[in-house]
Amino acid sequence: MSDQMQQIVLASRPTGAPSQENFRLESAAIPSPAEGEILVKVSHMSLDPYMRGRMDDAKSYAAPVPIGGKMEGGSVGVVLSSNAPGFAEGDHVFGPFGWATHSTANAKMCRKLDPAQAPVTTSLGVLGMPGFTGWLGLKEYGRPKAGETLAVAAATGPVGSMVGQLAKAQGLRTVGIAGGAEKCALAKDSFGFDACIDHRAYDNVKDLRKAMKDAAPDGIDVYFENVGGPVLDAALSLMNPHGRIPVCGMIAWYNAGGLGADAAGQGLTAPKIWRTILVNFLSVNGFIISNHWDRFPEFVAEVAPMIADGRVKYQEDITEGLENAPQAFMDLLTGGNHGKAIVKVG
Amino acid sequence: MSDQMQQIVLASRPTGAPSQENFRLESAAIPSPAEGEILVKVSHMSLDPYMRGRMDDAKSYAAPVPIGGKMEGGSVGVVLSSNAPGFAEGDHVFGPFGWATHSTANAKMCRKLDPAQAPVTTSLGVLGMPGFTGWLGLKEYGRPKAGETLAVAAATGPVGSMVGQLAKAQGLRTVGIAGGAEKCALAKDSFGFDACIDHRAYDNVKDLRKAMKDAAPDGIDVYFENVGGPVLDAALSLMNPHGRIPVCGMIAWYNAGGLGADAAGQGLTAPKIWRTILVNFLSVNGFIISNHWDRFPEFVAEVAPMIADGRVKYQEDITEGLENAPQAFMDLLTGGNHGKAIVKVG
């Protein structure tokens, strides 16, 4: 083993969509684990939409990545050396190792994985943060009831596909929204959506809304909000009284350049939003999954058997090589991925 | 007693702010109560912001008043004749008698009042729909905790003053927003607000926001939304993580001409609203009090003693004469009233 590692740092903050120049691949010495830490050789790292937010300097629930700092994120790998009780060389672990070939981390932030139980990459997606986000948001804030209709965008992504499959299993009509005919076919054939709307087939909210209305003839009771933009605009207008909107992300707006920008939802004015919330008695709840880790064991206990027996399916989109992470991340933000975006690092 | 009554009907639908020409005073024959109905001579009628919505043809939680139809609303009066069990001539009642000197109504929609217990006009305000709206919204969706900060606009109105006093009694810091120095003094001196912002003293959201921030140095945990417009814009930017926003009205936007219009909140774009909900894990709940009447007895049991012992104060703004109801209603929509707007009809 060389004593050099590679990592990708934030070279500059993007305005709008990130580009290659915002990232820089660097070499660094492999660190030693301090007291309570482990050193890990990363095998796979996760790419998630929230990382776009960390590249900005705006107020958010987490501090931004500093200029020159390693891009953050969850990864899986194998312990090279441990300075923490309970972890030993050779253990498979999930942790906040970021965009890097090697990393130390506080062992308390890491979780041991059993590769015999499930492929370790599932801890980045269907059995990790994205799947947990879908499960928690649906259960806690979506409050689904059999016979209702649920809509979710990015329907083939790791959050949307979890939400759709769990809702379907609970007897709801499920309407997915995805970009392109191929993803729509995947949503229906693999993830069991009753209908899937290809938002790329529509160049205005009115037509998108009509397609969604046709797919949800009884209106929408739960709109799981993970994209924002025109889909939100259309979905909001189709909400039934007493509808619920869990809000966990707004990828359509992440590249819009900060709080004031309105890249997509020009028709969605403040009075329209608030009036819709009021006259339909909507319940809108923002949440971030990191406030809910105490319920992670409950999630695993409920969903792992559903994965094992095929009730919950998942798909991964694996890019080879740390150096290709920036391009894969940019693709993710524009919907170029097919399934949970993962980079195979080593 | 004459057999003619007077009533005010909707002559035409307003575009923007209503004007006299949208209303028409008419004479009509006093009706007889059908089976299950009572005939009432109205003494006082309520004016409430929600009535503006009923003048529009837009989709809302209630059907619009038809052109030529009597303006709807809650009133109090005395039973002239009863064709319903449990009601007798001379009973004091609250019911949906609308803008009229006399009215029949289904007795099931009416409630007997005891004038010895509280003045009958309190059933239109502090012990009626507005007070109940404040109580229910705060308890159910505001979920106040001692030590937190609450903000509410229209702080001297019947909803805002109830919300402020209940929150204060529960140990919250209370920040009112009201129009004019006189109302702000009333909010502090009579309704016990810790601070009150005169929104008319600011001609832009930024300065309004700064004043609200000074009044709520620890941020806002509960923003009780009953006005919309610039106050909402400013309040939203001051919300603390895990904040709650009960939404019961948006008077600032009622005259804005329907869903698409954005009369006030130009700075409040859709991405800004949704991003704030997301990154602060806000809980936003629209509600209409008519879905919650089953809890009315609980409200009365809790609040009536607080009125009796002075913990909850109230103020009424009484206009004389049915013919002056349109002007009083227009004044209400622009904040010209001082306390619960009531018209003394007979």
Tab-separated table of N, CA and C in Angstrom, chain A residues 61 171 193 232:
chain	number	residue	atom	x	y	z
A	61	TYR	N	-29.036	23.458	6.682
A	61	TYR	CA	-28.969	22.703	7.920
A	61	TYR	C	-27.580	22.185	8.208
A	171	GLY	N	-51.352	-0.265	-0.357
A	171	GLY	CA	-52.654	-0.173	-1.018
A	171	GLY	C	-52.984	1.177	-1.617
A	193	PHE	N	-45.019	1.164	-10.065
A	193	PHE	CA	-45.887	2.339	-10.124
A	193	PHE	C	-47.086	2.055	-11.034
A	232	LEU	N	-43.644	20.191	-8.739
A	232	LEU	CA	-44.290	20.708	-7.529
A	232	LEU	C	-45.461	21.612	-7.893
